[in-house]
Coordinates of C-alpha atoms and ligand atoms in Angstrom, one line a residue:
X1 CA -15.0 -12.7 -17.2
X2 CA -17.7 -12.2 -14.8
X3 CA -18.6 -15.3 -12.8
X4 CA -22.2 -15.6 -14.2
X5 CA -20.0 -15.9 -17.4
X6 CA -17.8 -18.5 -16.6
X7 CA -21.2 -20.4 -14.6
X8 CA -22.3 -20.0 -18.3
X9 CA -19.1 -21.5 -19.9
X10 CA -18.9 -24.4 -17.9
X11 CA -22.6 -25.3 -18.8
X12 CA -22.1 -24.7 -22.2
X13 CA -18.7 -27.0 -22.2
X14 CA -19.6 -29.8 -20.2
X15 CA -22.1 -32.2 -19.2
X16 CA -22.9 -30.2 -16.0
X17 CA -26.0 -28.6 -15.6
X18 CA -26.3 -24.9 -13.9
X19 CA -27.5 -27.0 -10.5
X20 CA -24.4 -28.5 -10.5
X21 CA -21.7 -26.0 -11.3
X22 CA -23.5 -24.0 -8.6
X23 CA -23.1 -26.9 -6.4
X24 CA -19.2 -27.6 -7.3
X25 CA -18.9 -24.0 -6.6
X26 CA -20.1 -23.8 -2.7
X27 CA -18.4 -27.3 -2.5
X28 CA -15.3 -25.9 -3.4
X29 CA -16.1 -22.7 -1.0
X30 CA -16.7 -25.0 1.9
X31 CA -13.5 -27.1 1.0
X32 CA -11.5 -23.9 1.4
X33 CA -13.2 -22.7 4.6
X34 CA -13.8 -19.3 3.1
X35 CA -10.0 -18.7 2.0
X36 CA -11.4 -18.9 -1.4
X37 CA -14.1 -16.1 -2.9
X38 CA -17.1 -17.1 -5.2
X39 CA -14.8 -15.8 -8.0
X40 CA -11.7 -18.2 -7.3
X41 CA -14.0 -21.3 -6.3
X42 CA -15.6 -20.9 -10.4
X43 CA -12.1 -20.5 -11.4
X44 CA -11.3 -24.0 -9.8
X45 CA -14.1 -25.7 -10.9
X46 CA -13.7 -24.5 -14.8
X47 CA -10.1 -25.5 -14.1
X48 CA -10.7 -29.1 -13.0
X49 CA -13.0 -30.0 -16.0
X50 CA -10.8 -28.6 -18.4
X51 CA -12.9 -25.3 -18.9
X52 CA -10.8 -22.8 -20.7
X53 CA -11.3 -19.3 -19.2
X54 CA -8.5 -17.3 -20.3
X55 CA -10.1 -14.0 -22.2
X56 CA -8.4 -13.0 -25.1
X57 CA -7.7 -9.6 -26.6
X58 CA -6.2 -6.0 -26.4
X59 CA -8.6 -3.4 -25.0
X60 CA -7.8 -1.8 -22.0
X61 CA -8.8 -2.9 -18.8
X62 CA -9.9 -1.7 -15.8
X63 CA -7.4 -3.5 -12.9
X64 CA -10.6 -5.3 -10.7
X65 CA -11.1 -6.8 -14.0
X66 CA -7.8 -8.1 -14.3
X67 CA -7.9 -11.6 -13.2
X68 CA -5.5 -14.7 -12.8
X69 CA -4.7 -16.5 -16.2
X70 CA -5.6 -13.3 -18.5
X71 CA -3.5 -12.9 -21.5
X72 CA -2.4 -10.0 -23.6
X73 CA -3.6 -7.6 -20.7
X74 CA -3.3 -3.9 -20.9
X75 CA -3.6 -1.0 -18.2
X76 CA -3.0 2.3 -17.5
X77 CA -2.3 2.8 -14.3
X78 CA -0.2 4.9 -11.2
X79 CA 2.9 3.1 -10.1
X80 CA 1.6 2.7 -6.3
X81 CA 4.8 1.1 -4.9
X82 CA 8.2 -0.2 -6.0
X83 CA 10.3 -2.7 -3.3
X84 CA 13.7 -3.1 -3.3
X85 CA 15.7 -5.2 -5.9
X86 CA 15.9 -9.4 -4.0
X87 CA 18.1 -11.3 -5.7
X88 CA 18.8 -15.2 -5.1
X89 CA 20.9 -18.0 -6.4
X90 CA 20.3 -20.4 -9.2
X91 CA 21.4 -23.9 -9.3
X92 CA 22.0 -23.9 -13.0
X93 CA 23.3 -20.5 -14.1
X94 CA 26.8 -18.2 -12.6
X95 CA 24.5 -15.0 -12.6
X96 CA 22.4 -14.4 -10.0
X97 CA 18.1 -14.3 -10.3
X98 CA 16.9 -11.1 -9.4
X99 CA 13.2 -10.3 -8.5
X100 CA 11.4 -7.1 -7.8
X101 CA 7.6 -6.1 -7.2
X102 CA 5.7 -3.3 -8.1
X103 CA 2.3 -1.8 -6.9
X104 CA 0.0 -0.5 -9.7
X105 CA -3.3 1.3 -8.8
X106 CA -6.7 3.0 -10.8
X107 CA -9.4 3.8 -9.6
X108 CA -10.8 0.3 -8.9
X109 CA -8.1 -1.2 -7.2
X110 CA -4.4 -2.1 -7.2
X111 CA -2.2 -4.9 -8.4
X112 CA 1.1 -6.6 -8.3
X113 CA 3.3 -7.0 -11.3
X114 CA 6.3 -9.0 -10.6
X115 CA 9.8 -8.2 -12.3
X116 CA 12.9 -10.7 -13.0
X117 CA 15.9 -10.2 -14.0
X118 CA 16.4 -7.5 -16.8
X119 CA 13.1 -6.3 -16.4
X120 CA 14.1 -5.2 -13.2
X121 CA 15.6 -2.4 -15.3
X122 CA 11.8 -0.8 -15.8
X123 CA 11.6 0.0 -12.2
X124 CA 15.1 2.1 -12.6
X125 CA 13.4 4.6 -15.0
X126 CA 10.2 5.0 -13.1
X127 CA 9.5 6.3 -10.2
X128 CA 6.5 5.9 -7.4
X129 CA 3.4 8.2 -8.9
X130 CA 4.2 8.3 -12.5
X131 CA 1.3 6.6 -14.5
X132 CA 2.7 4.2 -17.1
X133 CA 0.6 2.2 -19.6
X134 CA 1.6 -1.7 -19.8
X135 CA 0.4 -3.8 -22.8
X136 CA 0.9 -7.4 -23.5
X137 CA 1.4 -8.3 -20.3
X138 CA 0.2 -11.9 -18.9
X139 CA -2.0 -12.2 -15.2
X140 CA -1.0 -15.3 -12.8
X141 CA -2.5 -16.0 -9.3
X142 CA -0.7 -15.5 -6.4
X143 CA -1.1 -17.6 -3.4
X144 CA -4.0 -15.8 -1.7
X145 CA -5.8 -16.1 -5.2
X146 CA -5.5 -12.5 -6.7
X147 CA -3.9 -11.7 -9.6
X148 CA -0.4 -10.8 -10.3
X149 CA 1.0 -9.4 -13.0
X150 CA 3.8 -10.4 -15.0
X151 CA 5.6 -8.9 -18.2
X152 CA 6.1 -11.8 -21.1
X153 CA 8.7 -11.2 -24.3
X154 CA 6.2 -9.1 -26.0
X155 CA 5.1 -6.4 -23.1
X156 CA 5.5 -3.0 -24.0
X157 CA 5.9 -0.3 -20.9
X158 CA 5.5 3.4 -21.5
X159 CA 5.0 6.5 -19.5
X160 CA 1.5 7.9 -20.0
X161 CA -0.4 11.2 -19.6
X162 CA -0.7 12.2 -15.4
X163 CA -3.9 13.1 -16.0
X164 CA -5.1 9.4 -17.4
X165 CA -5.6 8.0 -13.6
X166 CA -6.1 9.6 -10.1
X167 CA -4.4 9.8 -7.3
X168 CA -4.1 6.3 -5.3
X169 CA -3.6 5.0 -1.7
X170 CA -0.3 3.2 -1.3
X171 CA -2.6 -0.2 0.1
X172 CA 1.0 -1.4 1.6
X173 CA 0.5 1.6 3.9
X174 CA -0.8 0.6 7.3
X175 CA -3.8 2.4 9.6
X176 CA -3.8 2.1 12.8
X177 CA -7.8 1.3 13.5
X178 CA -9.9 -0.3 16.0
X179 CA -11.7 -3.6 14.3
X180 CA -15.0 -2.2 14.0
X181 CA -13.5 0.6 11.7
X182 CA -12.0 -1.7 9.6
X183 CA -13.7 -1.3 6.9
X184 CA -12.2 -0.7 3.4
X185 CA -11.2 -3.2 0.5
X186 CA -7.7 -3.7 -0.7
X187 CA -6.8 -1.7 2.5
X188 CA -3.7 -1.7 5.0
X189 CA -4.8 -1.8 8.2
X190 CA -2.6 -2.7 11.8
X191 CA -4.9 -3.7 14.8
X192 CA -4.6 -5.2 18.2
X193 CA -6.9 -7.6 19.7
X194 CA -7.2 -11.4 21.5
X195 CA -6.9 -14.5 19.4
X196 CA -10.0 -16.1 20.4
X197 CA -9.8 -19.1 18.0
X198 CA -7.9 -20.9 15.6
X199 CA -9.1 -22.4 12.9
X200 CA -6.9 -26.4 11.8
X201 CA -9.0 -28.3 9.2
X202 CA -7.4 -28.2 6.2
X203 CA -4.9 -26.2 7.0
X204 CA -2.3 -26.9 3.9
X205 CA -2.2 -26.2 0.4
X206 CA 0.6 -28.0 -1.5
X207 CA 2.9 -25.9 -3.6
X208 CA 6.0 -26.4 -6.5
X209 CA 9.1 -26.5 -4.6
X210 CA 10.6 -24.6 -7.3
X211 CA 8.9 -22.0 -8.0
X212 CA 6.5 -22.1 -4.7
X213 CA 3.4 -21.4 -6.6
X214 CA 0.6 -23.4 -5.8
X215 CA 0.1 -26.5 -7.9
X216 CA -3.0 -28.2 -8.9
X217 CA -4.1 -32.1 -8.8
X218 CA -5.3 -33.6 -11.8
X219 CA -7.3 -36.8 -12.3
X220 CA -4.5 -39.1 -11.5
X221 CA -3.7 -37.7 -8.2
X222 CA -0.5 -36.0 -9.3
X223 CA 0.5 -32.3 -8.5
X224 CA 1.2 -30.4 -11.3
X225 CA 3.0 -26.8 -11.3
X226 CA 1.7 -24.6 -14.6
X227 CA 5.8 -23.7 -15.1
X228 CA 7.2 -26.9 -13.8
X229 CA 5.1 -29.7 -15.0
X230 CA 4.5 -32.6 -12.3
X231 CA 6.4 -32.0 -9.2
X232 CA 7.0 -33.9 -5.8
X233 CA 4.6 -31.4 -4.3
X234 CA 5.4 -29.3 -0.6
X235 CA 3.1 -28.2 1.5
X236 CA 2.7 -24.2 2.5
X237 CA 0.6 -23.6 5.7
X238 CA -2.7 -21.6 5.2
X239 CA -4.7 -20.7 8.5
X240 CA -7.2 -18.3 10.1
X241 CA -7.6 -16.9 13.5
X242 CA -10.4 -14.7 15.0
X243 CA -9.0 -11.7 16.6
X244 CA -11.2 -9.2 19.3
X245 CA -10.2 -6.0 20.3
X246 CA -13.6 -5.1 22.3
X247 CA -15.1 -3.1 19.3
X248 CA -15.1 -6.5 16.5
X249 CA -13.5 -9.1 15.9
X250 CA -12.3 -10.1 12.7
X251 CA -11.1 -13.4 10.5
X252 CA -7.3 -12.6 10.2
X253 CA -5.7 -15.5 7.6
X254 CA -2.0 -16.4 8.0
X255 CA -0.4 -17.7 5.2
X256 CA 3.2 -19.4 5.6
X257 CA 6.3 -17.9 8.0
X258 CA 3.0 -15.3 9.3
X259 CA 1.1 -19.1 10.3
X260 CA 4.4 -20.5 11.3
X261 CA 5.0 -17.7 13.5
X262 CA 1.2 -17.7 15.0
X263 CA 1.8 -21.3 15.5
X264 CA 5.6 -21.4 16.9
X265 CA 6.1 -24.6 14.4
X266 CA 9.1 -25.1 12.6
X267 CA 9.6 -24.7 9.1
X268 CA 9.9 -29.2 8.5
X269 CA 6.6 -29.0 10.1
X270 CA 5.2 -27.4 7.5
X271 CA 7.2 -28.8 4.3
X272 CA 6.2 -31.8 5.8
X273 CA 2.2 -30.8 5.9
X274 CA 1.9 -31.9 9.7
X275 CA -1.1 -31.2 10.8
X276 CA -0.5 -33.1 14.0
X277 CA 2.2 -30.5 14.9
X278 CA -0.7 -27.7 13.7
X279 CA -3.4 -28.9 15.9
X280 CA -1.0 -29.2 19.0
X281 CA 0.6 -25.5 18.8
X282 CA -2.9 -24.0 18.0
X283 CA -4.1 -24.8 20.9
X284 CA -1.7 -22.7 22.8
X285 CA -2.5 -19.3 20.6
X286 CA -6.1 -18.1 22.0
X287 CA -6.2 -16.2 24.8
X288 CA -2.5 -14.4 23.2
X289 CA -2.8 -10.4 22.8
X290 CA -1.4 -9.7 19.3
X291 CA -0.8 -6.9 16.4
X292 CA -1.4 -7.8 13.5
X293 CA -0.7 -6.1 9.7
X294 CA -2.1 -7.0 6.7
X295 CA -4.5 -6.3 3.9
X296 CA -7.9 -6.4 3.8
X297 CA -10.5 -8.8 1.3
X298 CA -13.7 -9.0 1.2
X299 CA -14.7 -12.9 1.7
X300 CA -17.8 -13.7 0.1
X301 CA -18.4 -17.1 1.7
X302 CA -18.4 -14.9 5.3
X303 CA -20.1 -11.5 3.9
X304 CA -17.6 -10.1 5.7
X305 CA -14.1 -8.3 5.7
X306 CA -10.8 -10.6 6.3
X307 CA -6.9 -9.6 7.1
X308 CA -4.8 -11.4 5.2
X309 CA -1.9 -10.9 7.4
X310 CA 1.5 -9.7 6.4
X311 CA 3.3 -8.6 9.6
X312 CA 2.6 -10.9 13.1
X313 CA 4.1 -9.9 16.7
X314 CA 2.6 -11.2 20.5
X315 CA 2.1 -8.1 22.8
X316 CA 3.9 -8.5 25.7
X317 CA 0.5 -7.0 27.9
X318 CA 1.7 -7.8 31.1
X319 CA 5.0 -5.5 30.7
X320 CA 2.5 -2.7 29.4
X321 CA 0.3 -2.9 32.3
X322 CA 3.2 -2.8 34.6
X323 CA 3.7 0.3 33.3
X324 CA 0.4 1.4 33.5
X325 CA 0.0 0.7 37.0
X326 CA 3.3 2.6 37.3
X327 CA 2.1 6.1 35.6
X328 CA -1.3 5.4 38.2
X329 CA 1.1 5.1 41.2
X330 CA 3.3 8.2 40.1
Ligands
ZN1 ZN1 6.8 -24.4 -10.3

């Protein structure tokens, strides 16, 4: 559903007027600093008055018009990716959980579809560029509030016809670019710059400790987990950073283990929500020379294009101008 849609929706269901909604939604825009596009904040604000958005139906879709919380979806489309089998303990069962992601692109875009257990078993009998056609398959959001995809009892996979879906860009594969030629969607990109400010307000979002998907507060202040009902909620850092390389600078965001690493804070701190602990440690991070990798969105509340960061490191820049100096002197 487009946003104008849902706007439309929430109008229709509700005592809001189209003043308000609109209001809600740069509310909720401002609330989030930007972390959250126009798309997710109409999401939110359908969600917290009880606005049901979930589009019904079996006609093939396009994947940028997948979103989260879509039922019965169906797609053709090139398998982009496949990671390795994780697996991980369960409290409650002797056989291990297994989880494994795939990457599946059209020409519009690309998208995640998650695997457990047995249907880890589809990813043995395909391989990376085949195009397969998925039906019945259910969208979620992931934590940076795109949508993932993820088979239910009633999804049927099948190999389709090559010719169906062009060729696409493995967007886990990383570019080395300045900033200023950082400029494509959905894209892997690794730059260098500066950190030239971090950005604390708000810099939590609480999440299920069981399943680690965020959770949601309803009217009576209590945290509630779509798969796990109400939950003692933990908290999961979410940051940004400006970075300057001399060409641009660009918004990278840092969610988790990539924020507790920016930060140097320890893993408590941020289970715990501390923003004390945040506030100190950011102050130490501008002025650092750093690489980072990650994929790039487009952030409407900005106009501009953001890394969401997947791989952090701090360049050591006085070793490499030691050995600049040195190659001058030889
Ligand atoms: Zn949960």
């Amino acid at each position: 559903m487009e946003v104008e849609d849902i706007i439309a929706k929430i109008v229709e269901e509700t005592e809001l007027e189209e003043d308000e909604v609109r209001e809600n939604i740069e509310e909720k825009m401002e609330e989030f600093e930007g972390l959250v596009s126009e798309e997710g904040a109409v999401h939110l604000v359908a969600k917290e008055h009880g606005v049901q958005i979930a589009e019904q139906g079996d006609g093939e879709l396009k994947i940028e018009n997948v979103v989260p919380e879509m039922r019965k979806v169906h797609i053709k489309a090139r398998v982009v990716d496949i990671s390795d089998v994780n697996t991980f303990e369960r409290d409650d069962d002797e056989e291990d959980g297994k989880v494994q992601n795939l990457v599946l692109g059209d020409e519009t875009g690309t998208i995640r579809v998650t695997l457990w257990d047995e249907q880890t078993e589809i990813a043995e009998k395909i391989e990376e560029d085949d195009v397969i056609e998925i039906s019945g398959a259910y969208s979620v959001e992931d934590n940076q509030g795109n949508a993932e995809l993820r088979l239910g009892d009633e999804v049927q996979v099948k190999m389709a016809d090559d010719d169906d879906i062009p060729e696409v860009k493995n967007p886990n594969e990383a570019q080395e670019a300045s900033i200023i030629d950082v400029s494509e969607e959905g894209a892997t990109y690794r730059v260098r710059g500066m950190v030239l400010n971090v950005y604390t307000s708000n810099p939590f979002y609480t999440t299920c400790p069981e399943c680690e998907d965020s959770v949601r507060e309803d009217e009576d202040g209590n945290h509630v987990c779509e798969e796990h009902g109400e939950v003692d909620p933990e908290h999961a850092l979410a940051i940004s950073a400006v970075v300057d390389d001399g060409t641009d600078s660009i918004r990278g965001v840092f969610f988790r283990d990539q924020a507790r690493d920016l930060l140097d804070i320890e893993e408590d701190e941020e289970l715990e929500g501390d923003v004390e602990a945040v506030e100190e440690s950011a102050e130490g991070v501008a002025g650092k020379e750093v690489e980072l990798e990650g994929r790039t969105r487009y952030n409407d509340y900005f106009g501009r294009i953001e890394l969401i960061t997947n791989s952090y490191s701090v360049l050591d820049t006085e070793k490499e101008l030691e050995q600049l100096l040195d190659i001058m002197e030889a």
